[in-house]
Amino acid sequence: MSKETIGSSRRDFLLRTITLAPAVAIGSTGLGALTAPAAAVAAPEPAGPQQARDYQPTWFTPEEYAFIKAAVARLIPADERGPGALEAGVPEYIDRQMNTPYATGSNWYMQGPFHPDADKELGYQYPLIPRDIYRLGLADADAFSKAQHGKAFADLSHDQQDALLQAFEAGKAEFKQVPAKVFFSFLLQNTREGFFSDPVHGGNQNMVGWKLIGFPGARADFMDWVERGERYPFPPVSIRGERA
């Protein structure tokens, strides 16, 4: 795939998957995200430019947070259709998730035996909670980046970052502590969640993800418009009642 199309392909992939599965935050991992899918329909009214609000991570180290910011900016890049994951505050969303029961695995069944090579039907098969996946995976990813290019991931060019993300996704990068594919799948899934979740969780700031797909948000009733074949004419509303 050419360098010119890789960014738009990622956004088209997100549009297609969010259309097919609105509950993307509950879905499976996103392998195939950096390959070219069929074209998707863009939102007719793109969101204007913006920057994410200032935020200091409470769980990630500065080096880890720099990686997160650089990576999500390549997974969902800003383009003519609106802000990307970085501008939407996805790094804040991921950092805040690290202080939830999800990240500590408190609502997961984590007793062995574990079978990492088993069929997908068995579900997640590693003795690592999300916090471990990130801490170990980020260390391995930056170590791999330094071995390949002599720099941390956040200091690489966009082309180099794209190439490494593709290698992580395909499992072609050798990680020492956690499989690269597993780390990438968590990073991509949480990036999707942060881009499309309610802003109360830290991401999707100014509801840019909802604007992109024409989602009305937490409006009480919009069923009259479901079968009209028309774009919903009103802006999205957050759980807190904020309007885009």
mmCIF file of C-alpha atoms in Angstrom:
data_model
loop_
_atom_site.group_PDB
_atom_site.id
_atom_site.type_symbol
_atom_site.label_atom_id
_atom_site.label_comp_id
_atom_site.label_asym_id
_atom_site.label_seq_id
_atom_site.Cartn_x
_atom_site.Cartn_y
_atom_site.Cartn_z
ATOM 1 C CA MET A 1 0.000 0.000 0.000
ATOM 2 C CA SER A 2 1.328 3.432 -0.890
ATOM 3 C CA LYS A 3 2.297 6.020 1.710
ATOM 4 C CA GLU A 4 -0.329 8.373 0.287
ATOM 5 C CA THR A 5 -3.232 6.040 1.076
ATOM 6 C CA ILE A 6 -2.226 4.512 4.405
ATOM 7 C CA GLY A 7 -3.733 7.276 6.557
ATOM 8 C CA SER A 8 -7.060 7.465 4.742
ATOM 9 C CA SER A 9 -7.262 3.663 4.693
ATOM 10 C CA ARG A 10 -7.038 3.591 8.480
ATOM 11 C CA ARG A 11 -9.844 6.080 8.878
ATOM 12 C CA ASP A 12 -11.953 4.245 6.294
ATOM 13 C CA PHE A 13 -11.343 1.017 8.195
ATOM 14 C CA LEU A 14 -12.602 2.638 11.384
ATOM 15 C CA LEU A 15 -15.674 4.003 9.647
ATOM 16 C CA ARG A 16 -16.454 0.588 8.191
ATOM 17 C CA THR A 17 -16.000 -1.288 11.470
ATOM 18 C CA ILE A 18 -17.979 1.211 13.509
ATOM 19 C CA THR A 19 -20.820 0.930 10.973
ATOM 20 C CA LEU A 20 -20.833 -2.852 11.116
ATOM 21 C CA ALA A 21 -20.406 -3.038 14.883
ATOM 22 C CA PRO A 22 -21.539 0.079 16.762
ATOM 23 C CA ALA A 23 -20.423 -1.429 20.062
ATOM 24 C CA VAL A 24 -16.787 -1.306 18.974
ATOM 25 C CA ALA A 25 -15.608 -0.984 22.552
ATOM 26 C CA ILE A 26 -16.807 -4.533 23.179
ATOM 27 C CA GLY A 27 -15.445 -6.025 19.952
ATOM 28 C CA SER A 28 -12.456 -8.208 19.278
ATOM 29 C CA THR A 29 -8.941 -7.133 18.399
ATOM 30 C CA GLY A 30 -8.346 -5.161 15.246
ATOM 31 C CA LEU A 31 -5.880 -7.139 13.196
ATOM 32 C CA GLY A 32 -5.899 -5.901 9.627
ATOM 33 C CA ALA A 33 -6.245 -2.266 10.611
ATOM 34 C CA LEU A 34 -3.263 -1.145 8.574
ATOM 35 C CA THR A 35 -4.332 -2.884 5.388
ATOM 36 C CA ALA A 36 -6.472 -1.282 2.703
ATOM 37 C CA PRO A 37 -10.217 -1.923 3.134
ATOM 38 C CA ALA A 38 -13.112 -0.988 0.927
ATOM 39 C CA ALA A 39 -13.908 2.712 0.881
ATOM 40 C CA ALA A 40 -16.294 3.996 3.537
ATOM 41 C CA VAL A 41 -18.644 6.947 3.508
ATOM 42 C CA ALA A 42 -17.297 9.972 5.344
ATOM 43 C CA ALA A 43 -19.366 12.249 7.524
ATOM 44 C CA PRO A 44 -20.774 15.091 5.391
ATOM 45 C CA GLU A 45 -19.793 17.781 7.879
ATOM 46 C CA PRO A 46 -16.219 17.247 9.120
ATOM 47 C CA ALA A 47 -15.238 18.561 12.515
ATOM 48 C CA GLY A 48 -12.990 21.593 12.593
ATOM 49 C CA PRO A 49 -9.377 21.549 13.785
ATOM 50 C CA GLN A 50 -8.730 21.215 17.496
ATOM 51 C CA GLN A 51 -6.113 20.260 20.047
ATOM 52 C CA ALA A 52 -6.634 17.923 22.973
ATOM 53 C CA ARG A 53 -6.784 19.611 26.357
ATOM 54 C CA ASP A 54 -3.649 19.663 28.477
ATOM 55 C CA TYR A 55 -3.290 16.463 30.445
ATOM 56 C CA GLN A 56 -0.550 14.942 32.577
ATOM 57 C CA PRO A 57 -0.587 11.136 32.774
ATOM 58 C CA THR A 58 -1.095 9.581 36.166
ATOM 59 C CA TRP A 59 -0.049 6.020 35.312
ATOM 60 C CA PHE A 60 2.218 6.056 32.256
ATOM 61 C CA THR A 61 5.752 7.378 32.559
ATOM 62 C CA PRO A 62 6.670 10.357 30.337
ATOM 63 C CA GLU A 63 8.505 8.016 27.954
ATOM 64 C CA GLU A 64 5.572 5.597 27.775
ATOM 65 C CA TYR A 65 3.111 8.428 27.258
ATOM 66 C CA ALA A 66 5.234 9.822 24.425
ATOM 67 C CA PHE A 67 4.951 6.441 22.703
ATOM 68 C CA ILE A 68 1.175 6.341 23.216
ATOM 69 C CA LYS A 69 0.750 9.828 21.775
ATOM 70 C CA ALA A 70 2.889 9.054 18.738
ATOM 71 C CA ALA A 71 1.252 5.684 18.089
ATOM 72 C CA VAL A 72 -2.393 6.775 18.299
ATOM 73 C CA ALA A 73 -1.599 9.701 16.013
ATOM 74 C CA ARG A 74 -0.602 7.175 13.345
ATOM 75 C CA LEU A 75 -3.439 4.708 14.012
ATOM 76 C CA ILE A 76 -6.125 7.393 13.554
ATOM 77 C CA PRO A 77 -4.407 10.374 11.912
ATOM 78 C CA ALA A 78 -5.998 13.773 11.469
ATOM 79 C CA ASP A 79 -7.050 14.534 7.903
ATOM 80 C CA GLU A 80 -9.457 16.665 5.896
ATOM 81 C CA ARG A 81 -12.374 14.930 7.621
ATOM 82 C CA GLY A 82 -11.378 16.139 11.053
ATOM 83 C CA PRO A 83 -9.108 15.588 14.062
ATOM 84 C CA GLY A 84 -7.457 12.259 14.733
ATOM 85 C CA ALA A 85 -6.920 10.240 17.898
ATOM 86 C CA LEU A 86 -4.255 12.560 19.282
ATOM 87 C CA GLU A 87 -6.416 15.655 18.906
ATOM 88 C CA ALA A 88 -9.427 13.789 20.321
ATOM 89 C CA GLY A 89 -7.602 13.059 23.592
ATOM 90 C CA VAL A 90 -7.220 9.309 23.128
ATOM 91 C CA PRO A 91 -3.910 9.245 25.097
ATOM 92 C CA GLU A 92 -5.783 10.716 28.077
ATOM 93 C CA TYR A 93 -8.475 8.069 27.691
ATOM 94 C CA ILE A 94 -5.919 5.224 27.711
ATOM 95 C CA ASP A 95 -4.062 6.614 30.720
ATOM 96 C CA ARG A 96 -7.295 7.004 32.680
ATOM 97 C CA GLN A 97 -8.262 3.424 31.771
ATOM 98 C CA MET A 98 -5.106 2.194 33.503
ATOM 99 C CA ASN A 99 -6.700 3.154 36.834
ATOM 100 C CA THR A 100 -9.903 1.168 36.286
ATOM 101 C CA PRO A 101 -10.930 -2.440 37.091
ATOM 102 C CA TYR A 102 -10.435 -3.219 33.388
ATOM 103 C CA ALA A 103 -6.709 -2.488 33.566
ATOM 104 C CA THR A 104 -6.150 -4.443 36.743
ATOM 105 C CA GLY A 105 -8.102 -7.427 35.461
ATOM 106 C CA SER A 106 -10.324 -7.409 38.544
ATOM 107 C CA ASN A 107 -13.341 -8.444 36.482
ATOM 108 C CA TRP A 108 -11.459 -11.067 34.448
ATOM 109 C CA TYR A 109 -11.048 -14.751 35.160
ATOM 110 C CA MET A 110 -7.262 -15.008 35.457
ATOM 111 C CA GLN A 111 -6.675 -18.513 36.795
ATOM 112 C CA GLY A 112 -4.664 -20.941 34.689
ATOM 113 C CA PRO A 113 -3.958 -23.012 32.812
ATOM 114 C CA PHE A 114 -3.257 -20.623 29.944
ATOM 115 C CA HIS A 115 -2.987 -21.722 26.313
ATOM 116 C CA PRO A 116 -1.621 -18.825 24.214
ATOM 117 C CA ASP A 117 -1.491 -20.962 21.073
ATOM 118 C CA ALA A 118 -5.061 -22.225 21.394
ATOM 119 C CA ASP A 119 -7.867 -21.420 18.987
ATOM 120 C CA LYS A 120 -9.444 -17.964 19.198
ATOM 121 C CA GLU A 121 -12.673 -19.522 20.479
ATOM 122 C CA LEU A 122 -11.068 -19.877 23.906
ATOM 123 C CA GLY A 123 -10.634 -16.112 24.197
ATOM 124 C CA TYR A 124 -7.747 -14.295 25.843
ATOM 125 C CA GLN A 125 -5.100 -16.806 26.916
ATOM 126 C CA TYR A 126 -2.308 -14.883 28.654
ATOM 127 C CA PRO A 127 -1.583 -14.461 32.383
ATOM 128 C CA LEU A 128 -1.141 -10.706 31.869
ATOM 129 C CA ILE A 129 -3.614 -7.997 32.798
ATOM 130 C CA PRO A 130 -3.890 -4.898 30.554
ATOM 131 C CA ARG A 131 -1.516 -2.926 32.775
ATOM 132 C CA ASP A 132 1.119 -5.633 32.235
ATOM 133 C CA ILE A 133 0.468 -5.704 28.503
ATOM 134 C CA TYR A 134 1.158 -1.974 28.296
ATOM 135 C CA ARG A 135 4.119 -1.789 30.675
ATOM 136 C CA LEU A 136 5.936 -4.728 29.136
ATOM 137 C CA GLY A 137 4.783 -4.079 25.572
ATOM 138 C CA LEU A 138 5.826 -0.425 25.590
ATOM 139 C CA ALA A 139 9.280 -1.364 26.874
ATOM 140 C CA ASP A 140 9.635 -4.050 24.205
ATOM 141 C CA ALA A 141 8.331 -1.771 21.451
ATOM 142 C CA ASP A 142 10.757 1.031 22.243
ATOM 143 C CA ALA A 143 13.611 -1.467 22.572
ATOM 144 C CA PHE A 144 12.741 -2.860 19.141
ATOM 145 C CA SER A 145 12.572 0.661 17.719
ATOM 146 C CA LYS A 146 15.995 1.515 19.117
ATOM 147 C CA ALA A 147 17.448 -1.727 17.775
ATOM 148 C CA GLN A 148 16.051 -0.993 14.308
ATOM 149 C CA HIS A 149 16.589 2.768 14.068
ATOM 150 C CA GLY A 150 18.648 3.883 17.066
ATOM 151 C CA LYS A 151 15.757 6.001 18.400
ATOM 152 C CA ALA A 152 12.684 5.659 20.567
ATOM 153 C CA PHE A 153 9.431 5.192 18.660
ATOM 154 C CA ALA A 154 8.229 8.731 19.419
ATOM 155 C CA ASP A 155 11.367 10.186 17.777
ATOM 156 C CA LEU A 156 10.998 8.345 14.468
ATOM 157 C CA SER A 157 9.566 9.724 11.241
ATOM 158 C CA HIS A 158 5.949 8.964 10.418
ATOM 159 C CA ASP A 159 6.985 6.484 7.736
ATOM 160 C CA GLN A 160 9.207 4.630 10.203
ATOM 161 C CA GLN A 161 6.443 4.602 12.815
ATOM 162 C CA ASP A 162 3.980 3.216 10.279
ATOM 163 C CA ALA A 163 6.383 0.460 9.301
ATOM 164 C CA LEU A 164 6.939 -0.554 12.922
ATOM 165 C CA LEU A 165 3.222 -0.560 13.723
ATOM 166 C CA GLN A 166 2.648 -2.826 10.736
ATOM 167 C CA ALA A 167 5.395 -5.138 11.995
ATOM 168 C CA PHE A 168 3.816 -5.216 15.473
ATOM 169 C CA GLU A 169 0.406 -5.999 14.013
ATOM 170 C CA ALA A 170 1.752 -8.809 11.845
ATOM 171 C CA GLY A 171 3.792 -10.296 14.687
ATOM 172 C CA LYS A 172 7.005 -9.752 12.740
ATOM 173 C CA ALA A 173 8.668 -7.767 15.535
ATOM 174 C CA GLU A 174 10.530 -9.786 18.149
ATOM 175 C CA PHE A 175 9.388 -8.757 21.629
ATOM 176 C CA LYS A 176 10.960 -10.338 24.709
ATOM 177 C CA GLN A 177 8.206 -10.014 27.309
ATOM 178 C CA VAL A 178 4.858 -9.984 25.489
ATOM 179 C CA PRO A 179 3.926 -10.926 21.904
ATOM 180 C CA ALA A 180 3.999 -7.874 19.632
ATOM 181 C CA LYS A 181 0.645 -8.887 18.144
ATOM 182 C CA VAL A 182 -1.008 -8.941 21.564
ATOM 183 C CA PHE A 183 0.391 -5.545 22.515
ATOM 184 C CA PHE A 184 -0.721 -4.034 19.209
ATOM 185 C CA SER A 185 -4.235 -5.451 19.519
ATOM 186 C CA PHE A 186 -4.699 -3.843 22.946
ATOM 187 C CA LEU A 187 -3.295 -0.536 21.726
ATOM 188 C CA LEU A 188 -5.554 -0.476 18.666
ATOM 189 C CA GLN A 189 -8.668 -1.556 20.557
ATOM 190 C CA ASN A 190 -8.176 1.078 23.246
ATOM 191 C CA THR A 191 -7.466 3.707 20.575
ATOM 192 C CA ARG A 192 -10.775 2.889 18.903
ATOM 193 C CA GLU A 193 -12.570 3.027 22.235
ATOM 194 C CA GLY A 194 -11.046 6.379 23.128
ATOM 195 C CA PHE A 195 -11.997 7.867 19.771
ATOM 196 C CA PHE A 196 -15.642 6.728 19.869
ATOM 197 C CA SER A 197 -16.547 6.514 23.574
ATOM 198 C CA ASP A 198 -18.457 9.150 25.492
ATOM 199 C CA PRO A 199 -16.239 12.164 26.345
ATOM 200 C CA VAL A 200 -16.798 11.514 30.051
ATOM 201 C CA HIS A 201 -14.015 8.909 29.783
ATOM 202 C CA GLY A 202 -11.413 11.392 28.522
ATOM 203 C CA GLY A 203 -11.366 10.738 24.770
ATOM 204 C CA ASN A 204 -13.630 11.761 21.885
ATOM 205 C CA GLN A 205 -13.200 15.358 23.003
ATOM 206 C CA ASN A 206 -15.659 17.742 21.382
ATOM 207 C CA MET A 207 -17.307 14.503 20.181
ATOM 208 C CA VAL A 208 -15.163 14.433 17.035
ATOM 209 C CA GLY A 209 -15.516 10.643 16.680
ATOM 210 C CA TRP A 210 -19.299 10.881 16.792
ATOM 211 C CA LYS A 211 -19.308 13.719 14.287
ATOM 212 C CA LEU A 212 -17.207 11.610 11.929
ATOM 213 C CA ILE A 213 -19.794 8.818 11.801
ATOM 214 C CA GLY A 214 -22.919 10.917 12.338
ATOM 215 C CA PHE A 215 -23.720 9.332 15.706
ATOM 216 C CA PRO A 216 -26.274 11.298 17.808
ATOM 217 C CA GLY A 217 -24.741 10.338 21.133
ATOM 218 C CA ALA A 218 -26.872 10.207 24.266
ATOM 219 C CA ARG A 219 -29.954 11.879 22.830
ATOM 220 C CA ALA A 220 -33.122 10.537 24.411
ATOM 221 C CA ASP A 221 -34.897 9.699 21.158
ATOM 222 C CA PHE A 222 -33.815 9.671 17.525
ATOM 223 C CA MET A 223 -35.687 6.584 16.278
ATOM 224 C CA ASP A 224 -37.876 8.659 13.952
ATOM 225 C CA TRP A 225 -34.790 9.217 11.801
ATOM 226 C CA VAL A 226 -33.475 5.656 11.677
ATOM 227 C CA GLU A 227 -35.260 4.567 8.477
ATOM 228 C CA ARG A 228 -35.470 7.889 6.667
ATOM 229 C CA GLY A 229 -32.262 7.414 4.726
ATOM 230 C CA GLU A 230 -31.212 10.936 5.686
ATOM 231 C CA ARG A 231 -28.403 12.327 7.753
ATOM 232 C CA TYR A 232 -29.449 13.043 11.331
ATOM 233 C CA PRO A 233 -29.630 16.867 11.417
ATOM 234 C CA PHE A 234 -28.838 17.551 15.073
ATOM 235 C CA PRO A 235 -25.414 17.559 16.762
ATOM 236 C CA PRO A 236 -24.425 14.782 19.173
ATOM 237 C CA VAL A 237 -24.980 15.092 22.907
ATOM 238 C CA SER A 238 -22.779 13.560 25.599
ATOM 239 C CA ILE A 239 -23.917 11.788 28.751
ATOM 240 C CA ARG A 240 -23.272 15.012 30.660
ATOM 241 C CA GLY A 241 -25.489 16.947 28.271
ATOM 242 C CA GLU A 242 -22.642 18.634 26.391
ATOM 243 C CA ARG A 243 -23.413 19.485 22.767
ATOM 244 C CA ALA A 244 -20.863 19.434 19.986
#
